[in-house]
Short mmCIF file of C-alpha atoms in Angstrom, two decimals:
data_model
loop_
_atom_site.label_atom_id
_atom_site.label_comp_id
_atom_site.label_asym_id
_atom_site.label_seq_id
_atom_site.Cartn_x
_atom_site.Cartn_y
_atom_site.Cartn_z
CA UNK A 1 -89.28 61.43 -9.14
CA UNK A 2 -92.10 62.95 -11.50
CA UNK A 3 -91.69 62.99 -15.12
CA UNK A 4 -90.74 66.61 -15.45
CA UNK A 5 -87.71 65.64 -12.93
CA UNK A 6 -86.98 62.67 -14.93
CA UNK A 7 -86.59 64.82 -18.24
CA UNK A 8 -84.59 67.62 -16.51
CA UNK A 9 -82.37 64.56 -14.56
CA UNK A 10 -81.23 64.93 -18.02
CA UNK A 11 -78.16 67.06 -18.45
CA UNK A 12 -78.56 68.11 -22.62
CA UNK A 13 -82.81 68.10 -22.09
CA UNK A 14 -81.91 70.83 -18.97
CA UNK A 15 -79.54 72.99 -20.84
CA UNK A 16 -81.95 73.07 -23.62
CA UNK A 17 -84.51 73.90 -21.71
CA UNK A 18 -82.76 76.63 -19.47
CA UNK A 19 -81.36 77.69 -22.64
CA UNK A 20 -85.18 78.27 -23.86
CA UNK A 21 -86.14 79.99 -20.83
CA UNK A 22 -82.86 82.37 -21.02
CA UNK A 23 -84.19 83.57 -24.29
CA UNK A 24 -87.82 85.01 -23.07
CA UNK A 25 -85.73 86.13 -19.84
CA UNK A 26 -83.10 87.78 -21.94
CA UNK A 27 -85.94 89.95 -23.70
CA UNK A 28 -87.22 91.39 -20.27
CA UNK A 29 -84.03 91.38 -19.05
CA UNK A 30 -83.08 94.70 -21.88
CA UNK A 31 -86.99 95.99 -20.18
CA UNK A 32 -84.73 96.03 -16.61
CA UNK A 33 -81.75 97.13 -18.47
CA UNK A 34 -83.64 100.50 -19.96
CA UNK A 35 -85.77 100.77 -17.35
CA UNK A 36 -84.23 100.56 -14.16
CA UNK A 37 -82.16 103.56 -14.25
CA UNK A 38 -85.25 105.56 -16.03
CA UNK A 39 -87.10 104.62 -12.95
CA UNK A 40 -83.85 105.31 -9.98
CA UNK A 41 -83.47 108.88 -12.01
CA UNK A 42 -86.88 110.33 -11.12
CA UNK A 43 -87.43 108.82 -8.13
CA UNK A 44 -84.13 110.40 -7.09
CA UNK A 45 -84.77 113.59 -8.52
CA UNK A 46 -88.21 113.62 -7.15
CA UNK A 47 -86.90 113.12 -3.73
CA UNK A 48 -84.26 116.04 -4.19
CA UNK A 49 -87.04 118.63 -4.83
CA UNK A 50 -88.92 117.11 -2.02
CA UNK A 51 -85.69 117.65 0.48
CA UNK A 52 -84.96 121.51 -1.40
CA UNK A 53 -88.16 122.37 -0.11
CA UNK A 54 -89.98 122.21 -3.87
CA UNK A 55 -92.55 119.78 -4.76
CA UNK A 56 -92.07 116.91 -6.90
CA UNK A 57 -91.98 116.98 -10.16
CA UNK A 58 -94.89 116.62 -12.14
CA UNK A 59 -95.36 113.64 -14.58
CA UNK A 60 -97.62 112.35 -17.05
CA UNK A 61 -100.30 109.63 -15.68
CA UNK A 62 -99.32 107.10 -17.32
CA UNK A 63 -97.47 104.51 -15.01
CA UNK A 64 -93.89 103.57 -15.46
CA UNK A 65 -92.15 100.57 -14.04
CA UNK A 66 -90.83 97.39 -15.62
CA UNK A 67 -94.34 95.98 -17.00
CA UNK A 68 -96.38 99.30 -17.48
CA UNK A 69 -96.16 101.10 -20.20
CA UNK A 70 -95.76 98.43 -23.16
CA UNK A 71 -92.71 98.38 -24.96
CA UNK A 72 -92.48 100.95 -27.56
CA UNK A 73 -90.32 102.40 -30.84
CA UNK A 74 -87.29 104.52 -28.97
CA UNK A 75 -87.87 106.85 -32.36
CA UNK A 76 -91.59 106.55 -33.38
CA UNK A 77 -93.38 105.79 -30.00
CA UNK A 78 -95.38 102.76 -31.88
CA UNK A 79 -96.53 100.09 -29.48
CA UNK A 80 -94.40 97.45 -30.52
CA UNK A 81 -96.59 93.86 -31.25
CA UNK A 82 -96.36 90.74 -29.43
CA UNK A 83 -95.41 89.41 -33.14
CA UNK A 84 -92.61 91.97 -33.12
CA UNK A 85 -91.53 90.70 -29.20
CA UNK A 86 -90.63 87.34 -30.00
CA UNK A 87 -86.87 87.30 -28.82
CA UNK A 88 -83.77 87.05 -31.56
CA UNK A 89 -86.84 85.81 -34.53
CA UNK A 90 -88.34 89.04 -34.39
CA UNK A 91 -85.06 90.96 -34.90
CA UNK A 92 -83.89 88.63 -38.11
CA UNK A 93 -87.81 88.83 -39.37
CA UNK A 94 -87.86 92.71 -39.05
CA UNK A 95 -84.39 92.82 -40.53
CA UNK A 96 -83.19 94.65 -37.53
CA UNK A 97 -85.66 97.48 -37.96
CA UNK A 98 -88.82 99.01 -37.10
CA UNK A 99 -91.76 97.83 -38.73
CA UNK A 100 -93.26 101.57 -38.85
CA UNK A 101 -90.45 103.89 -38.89
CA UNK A 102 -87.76 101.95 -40.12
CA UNK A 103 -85.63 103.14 -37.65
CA UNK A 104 -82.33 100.71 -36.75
CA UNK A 105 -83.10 98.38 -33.42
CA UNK A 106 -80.07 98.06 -32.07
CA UNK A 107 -78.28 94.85 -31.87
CA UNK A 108 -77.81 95.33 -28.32
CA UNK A 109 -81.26 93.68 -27.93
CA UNK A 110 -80.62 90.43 -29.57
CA UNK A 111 -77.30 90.01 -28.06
CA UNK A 112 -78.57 89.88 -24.73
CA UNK A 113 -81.51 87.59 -25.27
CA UNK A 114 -78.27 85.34 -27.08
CA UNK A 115 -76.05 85.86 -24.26
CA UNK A 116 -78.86 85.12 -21.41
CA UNK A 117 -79.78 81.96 -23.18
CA UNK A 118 -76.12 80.71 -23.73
CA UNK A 119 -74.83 81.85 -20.39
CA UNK A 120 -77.84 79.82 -18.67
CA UNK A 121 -77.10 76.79 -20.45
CA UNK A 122 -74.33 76.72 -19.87
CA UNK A 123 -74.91 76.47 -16.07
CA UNK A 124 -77.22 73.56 -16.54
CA UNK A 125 -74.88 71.80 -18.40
CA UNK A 126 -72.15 72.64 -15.35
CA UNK A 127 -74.09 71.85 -12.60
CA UNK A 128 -76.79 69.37 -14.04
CA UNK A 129 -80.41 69.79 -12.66
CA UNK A 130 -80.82 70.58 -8.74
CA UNK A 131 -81.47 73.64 -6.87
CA UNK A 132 -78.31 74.91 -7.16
CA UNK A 133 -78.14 75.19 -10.91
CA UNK A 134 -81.54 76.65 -10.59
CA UNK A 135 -80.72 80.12 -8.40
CA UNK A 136 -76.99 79.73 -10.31
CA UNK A 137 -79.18 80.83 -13.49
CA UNK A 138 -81.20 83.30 -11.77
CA UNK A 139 -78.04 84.80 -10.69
CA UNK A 140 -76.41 84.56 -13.84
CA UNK A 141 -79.42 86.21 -15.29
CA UNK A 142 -79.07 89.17 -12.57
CA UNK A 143 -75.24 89.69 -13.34
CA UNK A 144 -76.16 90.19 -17.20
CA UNK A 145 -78.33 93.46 -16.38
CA UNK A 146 -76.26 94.62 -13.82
CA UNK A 147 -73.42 94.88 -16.57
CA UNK A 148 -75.04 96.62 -19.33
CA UNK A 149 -76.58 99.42 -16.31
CA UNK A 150 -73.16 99.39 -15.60
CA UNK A 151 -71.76 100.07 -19.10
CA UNK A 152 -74.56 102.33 -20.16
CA UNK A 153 -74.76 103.97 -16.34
CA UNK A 154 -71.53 103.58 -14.62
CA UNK A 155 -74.24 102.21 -11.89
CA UNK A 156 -74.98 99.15 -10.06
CA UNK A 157 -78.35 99.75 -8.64
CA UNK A 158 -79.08 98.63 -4.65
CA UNK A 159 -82.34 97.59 -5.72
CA UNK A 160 -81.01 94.94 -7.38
CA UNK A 161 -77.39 94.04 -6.10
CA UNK A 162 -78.71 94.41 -2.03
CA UNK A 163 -81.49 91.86 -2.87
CA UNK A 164 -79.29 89.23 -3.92
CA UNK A 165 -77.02 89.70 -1.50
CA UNK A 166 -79.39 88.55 1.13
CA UNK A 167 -81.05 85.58 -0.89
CA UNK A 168 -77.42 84.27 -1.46
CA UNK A 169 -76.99 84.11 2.31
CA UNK A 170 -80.73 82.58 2.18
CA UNK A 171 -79.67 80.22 -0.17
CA UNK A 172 -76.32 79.11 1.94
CA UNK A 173 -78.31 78.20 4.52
CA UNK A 174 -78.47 74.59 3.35
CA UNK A 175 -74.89 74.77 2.44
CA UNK A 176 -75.93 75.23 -1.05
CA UNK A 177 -72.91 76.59 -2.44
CA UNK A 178 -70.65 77.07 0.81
CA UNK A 179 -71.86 76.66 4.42
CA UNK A 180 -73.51 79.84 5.69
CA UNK A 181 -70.06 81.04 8.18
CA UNK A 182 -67.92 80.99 5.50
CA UNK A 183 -70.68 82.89 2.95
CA UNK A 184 -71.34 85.62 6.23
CA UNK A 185 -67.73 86.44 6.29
CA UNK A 186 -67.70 86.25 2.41
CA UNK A 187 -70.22 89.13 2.33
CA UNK A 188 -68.22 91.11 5.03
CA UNK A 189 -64.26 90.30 3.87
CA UNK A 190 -66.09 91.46 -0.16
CA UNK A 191 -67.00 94.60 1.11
CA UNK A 192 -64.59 95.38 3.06
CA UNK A 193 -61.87 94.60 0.89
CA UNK A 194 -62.61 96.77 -1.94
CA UNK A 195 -63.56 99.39 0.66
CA UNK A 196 -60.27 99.51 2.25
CA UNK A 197 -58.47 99.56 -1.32
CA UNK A 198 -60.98 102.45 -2.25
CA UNK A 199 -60.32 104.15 0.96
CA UNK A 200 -56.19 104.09 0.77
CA UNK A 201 -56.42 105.36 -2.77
CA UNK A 202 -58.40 108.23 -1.93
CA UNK A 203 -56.08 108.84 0.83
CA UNK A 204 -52.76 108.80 -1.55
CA UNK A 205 -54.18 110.14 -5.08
CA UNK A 206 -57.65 112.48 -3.46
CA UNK A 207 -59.60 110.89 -6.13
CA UNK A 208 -62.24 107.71 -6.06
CA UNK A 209 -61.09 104.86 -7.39
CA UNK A 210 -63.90 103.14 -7.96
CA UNK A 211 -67.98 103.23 -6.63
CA UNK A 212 -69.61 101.70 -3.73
CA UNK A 213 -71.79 99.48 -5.99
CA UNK A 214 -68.11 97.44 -6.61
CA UNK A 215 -68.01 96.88 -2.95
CA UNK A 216 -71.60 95.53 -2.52
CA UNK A 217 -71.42 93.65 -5.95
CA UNK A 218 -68.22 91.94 -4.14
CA UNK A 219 -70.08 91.12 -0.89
CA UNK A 220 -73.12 89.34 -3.25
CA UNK A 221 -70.38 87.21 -4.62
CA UNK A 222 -69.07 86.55 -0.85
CA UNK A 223 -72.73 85.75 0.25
CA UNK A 224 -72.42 82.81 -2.52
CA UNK A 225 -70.07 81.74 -3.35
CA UNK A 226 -67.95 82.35 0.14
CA UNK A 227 -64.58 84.39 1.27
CA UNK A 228 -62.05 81.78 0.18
CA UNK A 229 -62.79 82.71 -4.02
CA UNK A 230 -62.74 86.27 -3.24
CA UNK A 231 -59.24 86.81 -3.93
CA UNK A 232 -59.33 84.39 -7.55
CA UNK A 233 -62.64 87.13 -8.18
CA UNK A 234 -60.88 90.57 -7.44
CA UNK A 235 -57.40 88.86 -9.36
CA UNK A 236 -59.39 87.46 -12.23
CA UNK A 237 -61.79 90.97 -12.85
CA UNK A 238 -58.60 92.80 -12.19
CA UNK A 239 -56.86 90.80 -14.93
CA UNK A 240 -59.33 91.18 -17.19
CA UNK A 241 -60.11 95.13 -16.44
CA UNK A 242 -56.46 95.69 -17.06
CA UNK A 243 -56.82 94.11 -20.59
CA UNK A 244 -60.14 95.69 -21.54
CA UNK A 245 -58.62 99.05 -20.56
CA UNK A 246 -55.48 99.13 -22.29
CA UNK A 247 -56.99 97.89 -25.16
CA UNK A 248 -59.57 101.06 -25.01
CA UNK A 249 -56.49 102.94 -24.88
CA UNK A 250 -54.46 101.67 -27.55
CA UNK A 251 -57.24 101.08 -30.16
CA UNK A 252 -59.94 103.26 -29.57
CA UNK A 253 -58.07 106.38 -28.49
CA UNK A 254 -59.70 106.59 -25.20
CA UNK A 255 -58.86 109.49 -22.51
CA UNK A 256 -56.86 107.30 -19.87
CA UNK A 257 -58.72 109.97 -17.37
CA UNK A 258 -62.15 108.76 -18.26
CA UNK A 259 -63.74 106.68 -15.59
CA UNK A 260 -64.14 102.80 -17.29
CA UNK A 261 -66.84 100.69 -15.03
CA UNK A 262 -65.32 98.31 -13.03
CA UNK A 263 -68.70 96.27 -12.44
CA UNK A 264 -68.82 94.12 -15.38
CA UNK A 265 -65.38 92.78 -14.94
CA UNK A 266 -66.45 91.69 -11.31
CA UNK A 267 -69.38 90.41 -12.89
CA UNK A 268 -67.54 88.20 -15.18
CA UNK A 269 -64.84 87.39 -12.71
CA UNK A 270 -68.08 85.88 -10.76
CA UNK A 271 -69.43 84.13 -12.90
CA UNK A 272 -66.30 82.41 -14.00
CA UNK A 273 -65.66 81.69 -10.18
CA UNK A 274 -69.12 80.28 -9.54
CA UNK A 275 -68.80 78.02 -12.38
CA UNK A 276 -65.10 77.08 -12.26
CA UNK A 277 -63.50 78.52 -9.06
CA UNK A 278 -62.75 75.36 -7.26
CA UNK A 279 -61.42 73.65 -10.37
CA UNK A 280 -58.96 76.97 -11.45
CA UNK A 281 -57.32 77.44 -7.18
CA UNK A 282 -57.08 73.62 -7.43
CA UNK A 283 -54.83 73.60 -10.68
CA UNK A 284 -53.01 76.79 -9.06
CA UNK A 285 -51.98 74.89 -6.22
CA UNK A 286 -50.78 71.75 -8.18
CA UNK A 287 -48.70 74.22 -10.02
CA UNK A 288 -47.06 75.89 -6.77
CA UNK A 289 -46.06 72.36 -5.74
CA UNK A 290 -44.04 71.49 -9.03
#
């Protein structure tokens, strides 16, 4: 074992240290957050012309994707500095605002850089240092993007979501997580299942319940963490959705007809299950017994 291995054998030196990384992954992860949908919009608007018969839209020369252009002011257009870009510091240095307009930075931006460095040690302290752990926090860092698209979007793009989907059957084939049957018919029963509930409430009520990004975030979760925590996921993002909602209701007034995104409970229902699932249908069991 090398000395880096040694160090990260370590349980509190590998939290730390994913911890670290989660911060400097949390910055680009708001860059995928903005981004991503920017990107989906024109290429799906460009390909609507294109299939109307018109030509695609014309757009400046500049190159956008996740690394070109630099990051920028939202309200000035300054390039921001790589002074400025240094995650949750910058934001208490600046005093939450922009060094040339002195417009607010929202605090969406340090929360996530927070919540991707706490949410990623915490998986190193869970698993302790091995492969697993490492893709866990890759995942983990996936799940927190797909959310905020989702709450910003009411989208969970395929370019991301499809992707994992296969590298978490990839990853089972070692048994990583679950052995690869039980992940293939993970991926299948978590589609499926949320298709078939989508389908039979279209049938009684003529509206959609819910998107097809639920169904393919389901089948990810399948792929990794296999069918037999798919029902603890669906109950546990169910439970929580049911919460979250009322509570919109009740305290913010909002319009019970107003689509709420059902992605980031599924998300956190996951993530919970990766972590935890064995451990909670375990204690559910001993309690069916008494």
């Amino acid at each position: 074992m090398g000395t880096i291995d040694s160090l990260l054998s370590d349980t509190t030196v590998f939290a730390f240290v994913a911890a670290s990384f989660g911060l400097v992954v949390g910055s680009f992860l708001n860059v995928v957050i903005h981004r991503v949908p920017i990107i989906l919009m024109r290429r799906w608007s460009d390909e609507c012309r294109q299939f109307s018969g018109h030509d695609a839209e014309e757009r400046p020369a500049e190159r956008y994707n996740l690394l070109s252009p630099g990051s920028r002011c939202p309200h000035c257009n300054r390039p921001i500095r790589p002074i400025e870009n240094i995650p949750v510091l910058s934001y208490l240095w600046l005093r939450g605002k922009c060094d040339g307009c002195s417009s607010q930075i929202s605090l969406r931006y340090p929360f996530v850089e927070i919540l991707s460095a706490a949410l990623a040690g915490i998986v190193a302290w869970q698993m302790g240092y091995g492969f697993q752990a490492i893709v866990a926090i890759f995942l983990t860092w996936v799940l927190i993007a797909l959310t905020f698209i989702d709450i910003d979007h009411q989208l969970l793009p395929d370019v991301m979501v499809l992707p994992f989907l296969w590298v978490g059957l990839l990853v089972n084939l070692s048994g990583t997580f679950v052995d690869l049957p039980s992940a293939v018919i993970g991926a299948a029963a978590g589609y499926l299942s949320l298709w078939t509930v989508y389908q039979l409430f279209k049938l009684l009520t003529g509206k959609e319940g819910m998107g097809y990004g639920d169904f393919k975030l389901l089948a990810l979760f399948g792929a990794w963490l296999g069918w037999k925590l798919l029902p603890l996921i669906i109950l546990l993002s169910s439970f929580i959705g049911a919460i979250v909602g009322i509570a919109l209701i009740v305290f913010r007034g909002r319009d019970r007809a107003q689509p709420i995104p059902f992605g980031p409970y599924l998300a956190a229902a996951g993530w919970v299950a990766m972590l935890w699932g064995d451990v909670i249908v375990t204690k559910y069991l001993q309690l069916m017994r008494v």
